[in-house]
């Protein structure tokens, strides 16, 4: 075993111990979720940052910038500005209506059976696609730490599921994470996310400082170096926009296709966050609307600072290593080992390896690589825990308990039964995401994947349902179900027939854009509106309008908001 | 694990006439909606949130639009090799933080006291 692997395992081990300790401490002192009563704004802000910044932020954006220069930075910008949508429209009303899951807020006004079923579908779709990218990110780390694993395990993975052979590294690490999350309890508690957010910020600050130190903190010299890195296809310097989606190459609907891709991406980025079930759940843990607001402010400070640093990290990797040399195994002089293809998800660990070696010698490189890989792994594990919790609570709590058992097969549900259903859901979502990860391929960028699928479903299915439930009096069950199911289906369908992120790219996809938000998000909103009017036509669900008055007053003022929103 | 508690069942299945107790409850909330305090709160909130939302959407989409429509302008180098596109992108961060600051200031100064008034009125009955 290499020193790096041993160090990696030690750091991950320490993280897991801290996590387990923090989780147990929470469980015994303040009854687990009831910690909600005492979670302060800044603590919840850290936790939001922890839940939000996944492999997509830590590995993905740096990779996009390292391989495509400036255009990758658009992800950072969008994912911060997204919090204005959350702050202005979502955070306080969600806290004031004070329920346990997203579907609880919806079923305030709507007929519970269809709305909870539909919300379970969209939540599981968001979580599975989000988790798919986390699996790819974790797989990339394992491929760096154990470069021969894929080759050695290949014979055991030489079978296909629905025409896709599993990727050995992704399958192995994915299964391990699922077992940890399921057996160890789905503890996406606030403290787990706080520990992880601190680690992630620490890792990013350390690497950023080293990059800048390499250039003696001379920004102009740093940008001179980035400017000297040129894209081979467009001949543009890496400081320039237009490499990821080259301008002036093709048009769509009479407009430059690259422009449409960027606007479409931007829509998913700034509207998707407000519809992410695992982020929305965080607003139920604070005592009141004021704390919800404060926690968004803290989250914006942390997330924004991190995203500014992505330019040091991504540009640093491009300038110091170069995209051709970022892959699972490197030989002397930081060149790719023969026969390996570059993988942009590996830019951060490779940068750590390079900077460590440059400043502290070979052992320093191994240590820094181990540290950053461990931070990335802890990041992924915490996000997987949060996503698993969101998916399994949507399915177990919203669908199984409140639909299947309460309305279809009457009877009481034991806690054992609920936990069992939650665990089975978690396992199935995990397996689905491992399969999707293998189908997408290990070199697909994790940030592009999350923004391209999970955020679009969140923006087209969940956001219209939430916004209209809170602010539109006429909105009813039909509209909610239409957007929740329709937005999910339309997004998945457009992505499935589109060019996708698997390389080599599909030559003539049925839908021309990688980022489908520009079509899917308006479709989601239109479906919500049309569904509402069709529902009115059938005179269905007249109670939704009657109940609007209550949610309106509660959302705006916090009248009757629950003091302790989370169940024990 | 967030399980172990079932939500209270809805008061009536959809599509039926509202039962009297639900209608009475709705009337109570509607009464609160009609109070001058609540109307003032909603007005104050939208007076800030609506223009701020429009502003940040316009400012945000101005970045990809100007990158796409005027790539050569955006590639203009301002300081050394730091170009307009990068500075514009950085300004988005400043814009987000500043707007968040103003929102929170406004919420603390204006929205919170108004919401408190509505809660007080709700506590002593909306007739007040």
XYZ file of C-alpha atoms in Angstrom:
696
model
C 0.000 0.000 0.000
C 1.236 3.455 -0.820
C 1.814 6.110 1.854
C -0.932 8.167 0.232
C -3.500 5.416 0.677
C -2.568 4.867 4.325
C -2.743 8.592 5.025
C -6.039 8.814 3.165
C -7.507 6.021 5.262
C -6.256 7.667 8.482
C -7.774 11.049 7.617
C -11.052 9.465 6.499
C -11.050 7.370 9.678
C -10.625 10.458 11.867
C -13.436 12.195 9.984
C -15.744 9.231 10.459
C -14.966 9.097 14.180
C -15.654 12.822 14.580
C -18.830 12.384 12.580
C -20.019 9.414 14.620
C -19.135 11.207 17.857
C -20.944 14.365 16.783
C -23.979 12.393 15.679
C -24.168 10.393 18.911
C -23.677 13.516 20.971
C -26.576 15.145 19.171
C -28.715 12.072 19.604
C -28.266 11.807 23.359
C -28.302 15.464 24.320
C -31.052 17.132 22.392
C -32.987 14.244 20.904
C -31.543 14.222 17.420
C -33.784 16.413 15.275
C -34.990 18.475 18.194
C -31.528 19.979 17.995
C -33.496 22.145 15.602
C -34.632 24.173 18.537
C -31.073 25.173 19.383
C -29.426 25.325 15.974
C -28.197 28.874 15.632
C -28.253 30.790 12.395
C -24.506 30.628 11.794
C -24.381 26.927 12.607
C -27.158 26.232 10.149
C -25.363 28.427 7.621
C -22.307 26.188 7.894
C -24.545 23.152 7.611
C -26.216 24.505 4.463
C -22.776 25.115 2.994
C -21.855 21.551 3.966
C -24.965 20.057 2.400
C -24.625 22.221 -0.706
C -20.952 21.954 -1.623
C -20.609 18.469 -2.990
C -18.197 16.739 -5.337
C -19.640 19.060 -7.970
C -18.218 22.111 -6.224
C -15.038 20.616 -4.787
C -13.920 18.443 -7.708
C -16.196 19.443 -10.579
C -15.813 23.205 -10.917
C -12.030 23.127 -10.493
C -11.988 20.431 -13.173
C -14.101 22.465 -15.575
C -11.881 25.522 -15.133
C -8.700 23.436 -15.411
C -9.910 21.928 -18.704
C -11.921 24.800 -20.208
C -10.715 27.933 -18.487
C -13.048 30.819 -17.749
C -16.321 29.132 -18.784
C -16.120 26.739 -15.839
C -16.308 29.741 -13.508
C -19.915 30.288 -14.641
C -20.928 27.383 -12.400
C -19.435 29.152 -9.379
C -21.192 32.420 -10.169
C -24.585 30.793 -10.715
C -24.448 28.605 -7.647
C -23.870 31.622 -5.413
C -26.408 33.960 -7.039
C -28.900 31.085 -6.619
C -29.019 31.889 -2.920
C -30.720 35.212 -3.645
C -33.676 33.220 -4.972
C -33.584 31.170 -1.778
C -33.225 34.208 0.478
C -35.878 36.397 -1.147
C -38.560 33.828 -1.883
C -38.055 30.488 -0.183
C -36.150 30.371 3.110
C -38.439 32.296 5.461
C -41.797 31.092 4.086
C -40.527 27.515 4.238
C -39.479 27.950 7.854
C -42.706 29.714 8.782
C -44.925 26.997 7.387
C -42.672 24.805 9.513
C -43.030 21.229 8.376
C -40.706 18.254 7.951
C -40.275 17.737 4.227
C -40.941 19.702 1.064
C -44.096 17.646 0.438
C -45.470 18.680 3.834
C -45.535 22.296 2.716
C -47.232 21.332 -0.542
C -49.845 19.124 1.120
C -50.741 22.024 3.387
C -53.109 23.125 0.664
C -53.205 20.213 -1.714
C -54.770 16.812 -1.671
C -52.149 14.726 0.144
C -52.196 11.438 -1.761
C -51.407 12.704 -5.282
C -49.092 15.505 -4.122
C -47.034 13.323 -1.822
C -46.735 10.630 -4.471
C -45.668 13.177 -7.095
C -43.201 14.839 -4.721
C -41.714 11.457 -3.883
C -41.071 10.908 -7.600
C -39.350 14.254 -8.140
C -37.374 14.005 -4.890
C -36.076 10.537 -5.712
C -35.206 11.723 -9.249
C -33.274 14.733 -7.942
C -31.491 12.660 -5.305
C -30.561 9.790 -7.626
C -29.176 12.058 -10.336
C -27.364 14.193 -7.761
C -25.938 11.053 -6.195
C -24.868 9.654 -9.558
C -22.410 12.546 -9.848
C -21.184 11.985 -6.275
C -20.499 8.340 -7.158
C -18.423 9.416 -10.141
C -16.513 11.856 -7.942
C -15.804 9.207 -5.296
C -14.795 6.767 -8.034
C -12.284 9.313 -9.383
C -10.653 9.511 -5.954
C -10.370 5.727 -5.686
C -8.891 5.560 -9.192
C -6.129 7.940 -8.059
C -5.486 6.180 -4.763
C -5.628 2.661 -6.218
C -4.675 3.013 -9.892
C -4.637 -0.737 -10.521
C -8.013 -1.445 -8.934
C -10.040 -1.137 -12.149
C -7.688 -3.432 -14.029
C -7.593 -6.035 -11.262
C -11.334 -6.074 -10.644
C -12.350 -5.907 -14.306
C -12.801 -9.719 -14.650
C -15.300 -9.688 -11.769
C -17.286 -6.858 -13.306
C -17.493 -8.292 -16.797
C -21.254 -8.442 -16.898
C -23.775 -5.886 -18.006
C -26.933 -4.566 -16.379
C -29.298 -3.276 -19.074
C -26.359 -3.051 -21.436
C -24.046 -1.155 -19.077
C -21.007 -2.685 -17.421
C -20.424 -1.310 -13.959
C -17.266 0.671 -13.317
C -15.342 -1.340 -10.664
C -14.007 1.640 -8.671
C -17.346 3.463 -8.675
C -19.287 0.317 -7.796
C -16.949 -0.579 -4.940
C -16.750 2.860 -3.323
C -20.441 3.461 -3.997
C -21.444 0.252 -2.242
C -19.180 1.060 0.700
C -20.718 4.507 1.045
C -24.239 3.112 0.845
C -23.487 0.506 3.502
C -21.990 3.166 5.763
C -24.934 5.499 5.306
C -27.587 2.794 5.686
C -26.081 0.758 8.529
C -24.508 3.694 10.352
C -27.838 5.450 10.341
C -28.735 8.175 7.923
C -27.176 10.871 10.016
C -27.181 13.968 7.921
C -27.286 15.917 11.132
C -26.285 19.500 11.287
C -23.003 18.657 13.020
C -21.879 16.237 10.331
C -22.350 18.961 7.722
C -20.589 21.533 9.901
C -17.498 19.330 10.352
C -17.421 18.665 6.657
C -17.889 22.337 5.678
C -14.944 23.329 7.876
C -12.746 20.611 6.320
C -13.738 21.630 2.814
C -13.072 25.311 3.390
C -9.758 24.457 5.041
C -8.654 22.318 2.091
C -9.648 24.966 -0.447
C -7.955 27.788 1.463
C -4.749 25.756 1.867
C -4.511 24.887 -1.826
C -5.440 28.425 -2.925
C -2.725 29.897 -0.719
C -0.173 27.464 -2.123
C -1.167 28.332 -5.711
C -0.823 32.039 -4.969
C 2.411 31.431 -3.040
C 3.782 29.688 -6.136
C 3.342 33.031 -7.912
C 4.600 34.972 -4.855
C 1.084 36.386 -4.449
C 1.526 38.285 -7.692
C -1.906 38.165 -9.353
C -0.631 39.668 -12.566
C 2.028 36.962 -12.879
C -0.622 34.332 -12.131
C -2.866 35.675 -14.889
C 0.101 35.975 -17.272
C 0.654 32.268 -16.797
C -3.051 31.412 -17.264
C -3.133 33.591 -20.365
C -0.267 31.579 -21.807
C -2.357 28.379 -21.560
C -4.211 28.059 -24.867
C -7.131 25.846 -25.804
C -6.114 23.541 -28.649
C -9.432 23.681 -30.520
C -10.355 27.371 -30.328
C -6.782 28.749 -29.860
C -8.211 30.988 -27.125
C -6.298 31.731 -23.915
C -7.778 30.123 -20.801
C -8.731 33.542 -19.365
C -11.205 33.989 -22.200
C -14.875 32.949 -22.410
C -15.911 30.653 -25.244
C -13.901 27.457 -24.770
C -16.397 25.112 -23.106
C -19.123 26.218 -25.537
C -17.323 27.915 -28.465
C -19.126 30.989 -29.811
C -19.952 31.408 -33.464
C -19.882 27.712 -34.360
C -23.550 26.841 -34.613
C -26.936 28.461 -34.175
C -30.133 27.221 -32.645
C -33.497 29.001 -32.967
C -31.509 31.658 -34.841
C -29.267 32.363 -31.851
C -25.662 31.388 -31.175
C -25.836 27.902 -29.680
C -23.051 28.559 -27.161
C -24.992 31.558 -25.867
C -28.143 29.463 -25.499
C -26.204 26.754 -23.648
C -24.801 29.318 -21.203
C -28.157 31.005 -20.554
C -29.820 27.608 -20.183
C -27.131 26.544 -17.727
C -27.577 29.803 -15.814
C -31.320 29.200 -15.453
C -30.727 25.759 -13.945
C -28.039 27.087 -11.606
C -29.946 30.015 -10.120
C -33.397 28.401 -10.016
C -32.459 24.831 -9.101
C -31.063 25.488 -5.633
C -34.421 26.711 -4.354
C -35.950 23.353 -5.295
C -33.381 20.970 -3.838
C -35.128 18.820 -1.220
C -32.032 18.267 0.908
C -31.319 22.018 1.067
C -34.945 22.919 1.794
C -34.914 20.463 4.710
C -32.199 22.542 6.352
C -34.612 25.446 6.880
C -36.742 23.310 9.154
C -33.974 23.001 11.748
C -33.773 26.633 12.865
C -36.000 28.277 15.483
C -37.560 31.042 13.366
C -37.601 32.999 10.126
C -34.905 35.362 11.357
C -32.541 32.430 11.950
C -33.404 31.032 8.516
C -32.415 34.380 7.033
C -29.192 34.562 9.055
C -28.270 31.035 8.025
C -28.632 31.924 4.343
C -26.371 34.923 4.910
C -23.696 32.739 6.517
C -24.042 30.140 3.807
C -23.668 32.823 1.131
C -20.499 34.124 2.762
C -18.914 30.690 2.947
C -20.128 29.384 -0.394
C -19.188 32.612 -2.167
C -15.676 32.643 -0.694
C -15.201 29.038 -1.738
C -16.419 29.738 -5.261
C -14.037 32.678 -5.681
C -11.259 30.266 -4.739
C -12.308 27.836 -7.496
C -10.584 30.189 -9.934
C -7.281 29.875 -8.057
C -7.687 26.092 -7.915
C -8.930 25.527 -11.459
C -6.698 28.078 -13.163
C -3.862 26.874 -10.930
C -4.270 23.299 -12.154
C -4.447 24.521 -15.766
C -1.365 26.713 -15.434
C 0.820 24.459 -13.300
C -0.054 20.967 -14.534
C -2.055 21.312 -17.748
C -5.135 19.337 -18.717
C -3.174 16.718 -20.653
C -1.470 15.622 -17.437
C -4.473 15.309 -15.149
C -5.286 11.631 -14.872
C -5.407 8.727 -12.430
C -1.700 7.924 -12.433
C 1.264 10.140 -13.192
C 4.865 9.284 -13.903
C 7.887 11.425 -13.099
C 7.540 15.077 -14.106
C 3.759 15.002 -13.576
C 3.003 13.468 -16.951
C 0.091 11.093 -17.466
C 1.070 7.447 -17.221
C 1.058 5.907 -20.707
C -2.317 4.790 -21.970
C -4.376 6.832 -19.506
C -6.936 9.433 -20.555
C -7.198 12.787 -18.765
C -10.082 13.039 -16.300
C -11.125 16.531 -15.255
C -12.650 15.337 -11.971
C -9.107 14.634 -10.812
C -7.832 18.217 -11.114
C -8.040 19.024 -7.391
C -6.192 15.914 -6.128
C -3.595 16.279 -8.881
C -3.083 19.938 -7.974
C -2.622 18.927 -4.331
C -0.046 16.325 -5.373
C 1.832 18.876 -7.486
C 1.836 21.674 -4.904
C 2.787 19.340 -2.067
C 5.727 17.973 -4.044
C 6.784 21.423 -5.176
C 6.849 22.927 -1.707
C 7.547 19.973 0.558
C 9.117 17.256 -1.572
C 7.700 13.882 -2.651
C 6.342 12.946 0.775
C 4.702 16.361 0.987
C 2.964 15.634 -2.308
C 1.758 12.274 -1.094
C 0.512 13.790 2.133
C -1.308 16.718 0.520
C -2.869 14.395 -2.067
C -4.062 12.112 0.737
C -5.450 15.070 2.680
C -7.341 16.609 -0.253
C -8.637 13.202 -1.369
C -9.851 12.564 2.168
C -11.546 15.970 2.351
C -13.204 15.274 -0.993
C -14.292 11.866 0.227
C -15.714 13.301 3.461
C -17.494 15.920 1.364
C -19.039 13.285 -0.847
C -20.013 11.045 2.066
C -21.763 13.915 3.878
C -23.668 14.916 0.747
C -24.608 11.294 0.017
C -25.938 11.063 3.587
C -28.002 14.231 3.085
C -29.349 13.071 -0.271
C -30.135 9.607 1.058
C -32.033 11.175 3.928
C -34.011 13.416 1.562
C -34.830 10.558 -0.801
C -35.714 8.017 1.855
C -37.771 10.454 3.901
C -39.660 11.472 0.761
C -40.355 7.855 -0.020
C -40.769 6.395 3.447
C -42.393 9.337 5.250
C -44.267 11.014 2.405
C -45.184 8.138 0.165
C -45.151 4.953 2.218
C -46.508 6.206 5.543
C -48.729 9.048 4.419
C -50.002 7.580 1.167
C -49.718 3.823 1.123
C -50.352 3.062 4.784
C -52.572 5.955 5.807
C -54.797 6.226 2.770
C -54.594 2.968 0.847
C -53.986 0.241 3.395
C -55.153 1.626 6.662
C -53.280 0.703 9.747
C -50.607 1.857 12.101
C -47.013 1.841 10.961
C -44.392 0.737 13.410
C -41.153 2.645 13.597
C -39.318 -0.551 12.609
C -41.339 -0.814 9.444
C -40.683 2.808 8.514
C -36.961 2.505 9.103
C -36.910 -0.680 7.028
C -38.685 1.067 4.146
C -36.296 4.006 4.467
C -33.298 1.679 4.307
C -34.619 -0.245 1.323
C -35.304 3.064 -0.463
C -31.787 4.244 0.331
C -30.281 1.020 -0.996
C -32.310 1.170 -4.216
C -31.489 4.834 -4.858
C -27.825 4.032 -4.188
C -27.770 1.130 -6.615
C -29.597 3.185 -9.230
C -27.050 5.981 -8.907
C -24.123 3.532 -9.194
C -25.626 2.146 -12.382
C -26.299 5.641 -13.761
C -22.710 6.613 -12.918
C -21.369 3.662 -14.892
C -23.661 4.476 -17.806
C -22.542 8.123 -17.815
C -18.878 7.250 -17.533
C -16.150 8.142 -15.057
C -14.760 11.055 -17.075
C -18.013 13.043 -17.267
C -17.583 16.226 -15.245
C -19.468 15.991 -11.956
C -20.401 19.687 -11.792
C -21.838 19.622 -15.309
C -23.804 16.488 -14.426
C -25.319 17.895 -11.242
C -26.204 21.182 -12.937
C -27.428 19.385 -16.033
C -29.827 16.925 -14.426
C -30.515 17.334 -10.690
C -30.723 21.142 -10.761
C -32.965 21.150 -13.818
C -35.410 18.696 -12.226
C -35.372 20.771 -9.033
C -36.056 23.979 -10.989
C -38.688 22.605 -13.359
C -40.568 20.225 -11.054
C -40.123 21.399 -7.456
C -39.698 25.163 -7.753
C -42.992 25.918 -9.536
C -44.854 23.692 -7.071
C -43.284 25.426 -4.047
C -43.564 28.993 -5.344
C -47.171 28.637 -6.467
C -48.176 26.858 -3.258
C -46.797 29.779 -1.277
C -47.830 32.690 -3.473
C -50.600 31.772 -5.929
C -54.125 31.592 -4.546
C -55.673 29.630 -7.411
C -52.966 26.958 -7.484
C -54.337 23.472 -6.819
C -53.465 19.789 -6.686
C -53.674 19.305 -10.440
C -51.151 22.052 -11.059
C -48.798 20.752 -8.396
C -48.867 17.191 -9.710
C -48.503 18.413 -13.307
C -45.315 20.323 -12.521
C -43.821 17.743 -10.146
C -44.312 14.806 -12.492
C -44.197 16.719 -15.781
C -41.058 18.688 -14.922
C -39.272 15.516 -13.855
C -40.304 13.519 -16.917
C -39.591 16.304 -19.425
C -36.131 16.943 -17.953
C -35.118 13.284 -17.911
C -36.439 12.800 -21.425
C -34.629 15.847 -22.872
C -31.374 14.832 -21.173
C -31.777 11.243 -22.372
C -32.220 12.225 -26.027
C -29.727 15.095 -25.824
C -25.977 15.024 -26.372
C -25.269 14.190 -22.721
C -21.851 14.274 -21.089
C -20.531 10.850 -22.026
C -17.520 10.954 -24.318
C -17.339 10.652 -27.252
C -20.322 12.960 -27.666
C -23.377 11.802 -29.582
C -23.083 13.167 -33.120
C -26.694 14.065 -33.928
C -28.772 14.075 -30.762
C -32.548 14.420 -30.995
C -32.351 17.443 -28.657
C -29.403 19.712 -29.450
C -28.554 21.185 -26.029
C -26.577 19.713 -23.135
C -28.290 22.091 -20.729
C -32.007 21.507 -21.084
C -33.145 24.100 -18.522
C -34.152 26.722 -21.068
C -36.883 24.353 -22.286
C -37.598 22.208 -19.238
C -37.951 24.994 -16.636
C -40.554 27.041 -18.564
C -42.357 23.771 -19.353
C -42.509 22.996 -15.623
C -44.029 26.408 -14.847
C -46.463 26.223 -17.770
C -47.572 22.735 -16.710
C -48.234 24.049 -13.197
C -50.432 26.843 -14.593
C -52.226 24.757 -17.211
C -52.746 21.937 -14.694
C -54.337 24.397 -12.303
C -56.820 25.713 -14.862
C -57.663 22.221 -16.102
C -58.232 21.204 -12.486
C -60.576 24.165 -12.041
C -62.439 23.149 -15.150
C -63.102 19.763 -13.580
C -64.054 21.517 -10.356
C -61.471 19.429 -8.550
C -59.886 20.458 -5.308
C -61.701 23.631 -4.391
C -60.258 23.370 -0.906
C -56.799 24.365 -2.123
C -57.951 27.941 -2.615
C -59.679 28.007 0.747
C -56.523 26.848 2.471
C -54.414 29.475 0.719
C -55.364 32.117 3.278
C -53.764 30.093 6.044
C -50.480 29.388 4.259
C -50.375 33.001 3.060
C -50.589 34.433 6.571
C -48.309 31.810 8.070
C -45.626 32.087 5.385
C -45.448 35.859 5.644
C -45.627 36.248 9.408
C -44.750 32.988 11.123
C -48.070 32.906 12.997
C -48.377 29.494 14.607
C -44.985 28.364 13.310
C -43.865 25.257 15.095
C -41.251 25.881 17.743
C -39.601 22.563 17.120
C -40.310 21.596 13.561
C -38.408 18.311 13.459
C -39.913 15.166 14.951
C -37.954 13.461 17.709
C -33.872 9.006 10.813
C -36.790 11.229 10.289
C -39.611 8.778 10.744
C -41.921 7.705 13.476
C -44.514 10.374 13.244
C -47.507 10.562 10.997
C -48.874 13.891 9.993
C -52.397 14.748 11.008
C -54.796 13.659 8.288
C -56.267 16.315 6.047
C -59.540 17.642 7.284
C -61.481 16.693 4.183
C -60.886 14.839 0.964
C -60.597 17.066 -2.101
C -63.433 17.846 -4.429
C -66.059 17.869 -1.709
C -67.829 20.816 -0.222
C -65.853 22.429 2.538
C -67.005 21.239 5.957
C -68.131 24.059 8.232
C -65.135 23.911 10.574
C -62.731 24.288 7.642
C -64.728 27.197 6.277
C -64.635 28.835 9.710
C -60.891 28.317 9.921
C -60.412 29.758 6.449
C -62.492 32.760 7.481
C -60.197 33.249 10.473
C -57.091 33.290 8.264
C -58.801 35.428 5.658
C -59.639 37.861 8.434
C -55.958 38.112 9.310
C -55.140 38.595 5.642
C -57.483 41.578 5.584
C -55.887 43.361 8.530
C -54.026 46.584 7.694
C -50.874 45.232 9.401
C -50.765 42.171 7.179
C -51.474 44.170 4.038
C -48.716 46.582 4.989
C -46.294 43.701 5.578
C -47.040 42.080 2.223
C -46.765 45.429 0.470
C -43.469 46.291 2.175
C -42.027 42.876 1.393
C -42.934 42.921 -2.283
C -41.812 46.511 -2.621
C -38.336 45.257 -1.798
C -38.354 41.695 -3.126
C -39.913 42.354 -6.547
C -37.431 44.993 -7.774
C -34.512 43.201 -6.088
C -35.409 39.935 -7.816
C -35.757 41.641 -11.186
C -32.452 43.406 -10.616
C -30.465 40.303 -9.730
C -31.954 38.294 -12.591
C -31.083 41.052 -15.079
C -27.608 41.510 -13.630
C -26.986 37.774 -13.548
C -28.091 37.040 -17.107
C -26.224 40.089 -18.363
C -23.031 38.071 -17.815
C -23.700 35.095 -20.149
C -25.483 37.404 -22.592
C -22.596 39.843 -22.895
C -20.080 36.977 -23.028
C -22.073 35.502 -25.910
C -23.045 38.658 -27.764
C -19.812 40.633 -27.377
C -17.085 38.056 -26.715
C -14.355 40.354 -28.003
C -15.399 43.215 -25.756
C -15.493 40.864 -22.796
C -12.001 39.634 -23.644
C -10.671 43.186 -23.269
C -7.866 43.075 -20.750
C -8.221 45.602 -17.949
C -5.301 44.959 -15.601
C -2.499 42.825 -17.023
C -4.211 39.742 -18.449
C -7.217 40.072 -16.139
C -10.090 40.677 -18.549
C -13.522 42.282 -18.369
C -15.284 38.887 -18.353
C -13.466 37.804 -15.193
C -14.078 41.128 -13.423
C -17.767 41.023 -14.390
C -17.985 37.500 -12.972
C -16.363 38.653 -9.728
C -18.780 41.578 -9.543
C -21.633 39.034 -9.474
C -20.319 37.845 -6.107
C -20.246 41.395 -4.781
C -23.739 41.995 -6.166
C -25.091 38.862 -4.430
C -23.509 39.755 -1.085
C -24.639 43.390 -1.215
C -28.232 42.502 -2.133
C -28.330 39.896 0.632
C -27.073 42.521 3.077
C -29.747 45.020 2.058
C -32.463 42.384 2.210
C -31.483 41.337 5.707
C -31.273 44.952 6.859
C -34.700 45.681 5.411
C -36.162 42.504 6.910
C -34.840 43.314 10.379
C -35.915 46.950 10.295
C -39.229 46.736 8.474
C -40.608 43.208 7.941
C -39.942 41.769 11.397
C -41.778 44.490 13.378
C -44.758 44.288 10.987
C -44.866 40.499 11.227
C -44.709 40.831 14.992
C -47.767 43.108 14.907
C -49.720 40.535 12.882
C -48.697 37.790 15.305
C -49.855 39.914 18.236
C -53.160 40.549 16.562
C -53.537 36.852 15.779
C -52.836 36.064 19.432
C -55.630 38.310 20.698
C -58.030 37.449 17.869
C -58.116 39.231 14.555
C -60.971 41.529 15.521
C -58.514 43.391 17.769
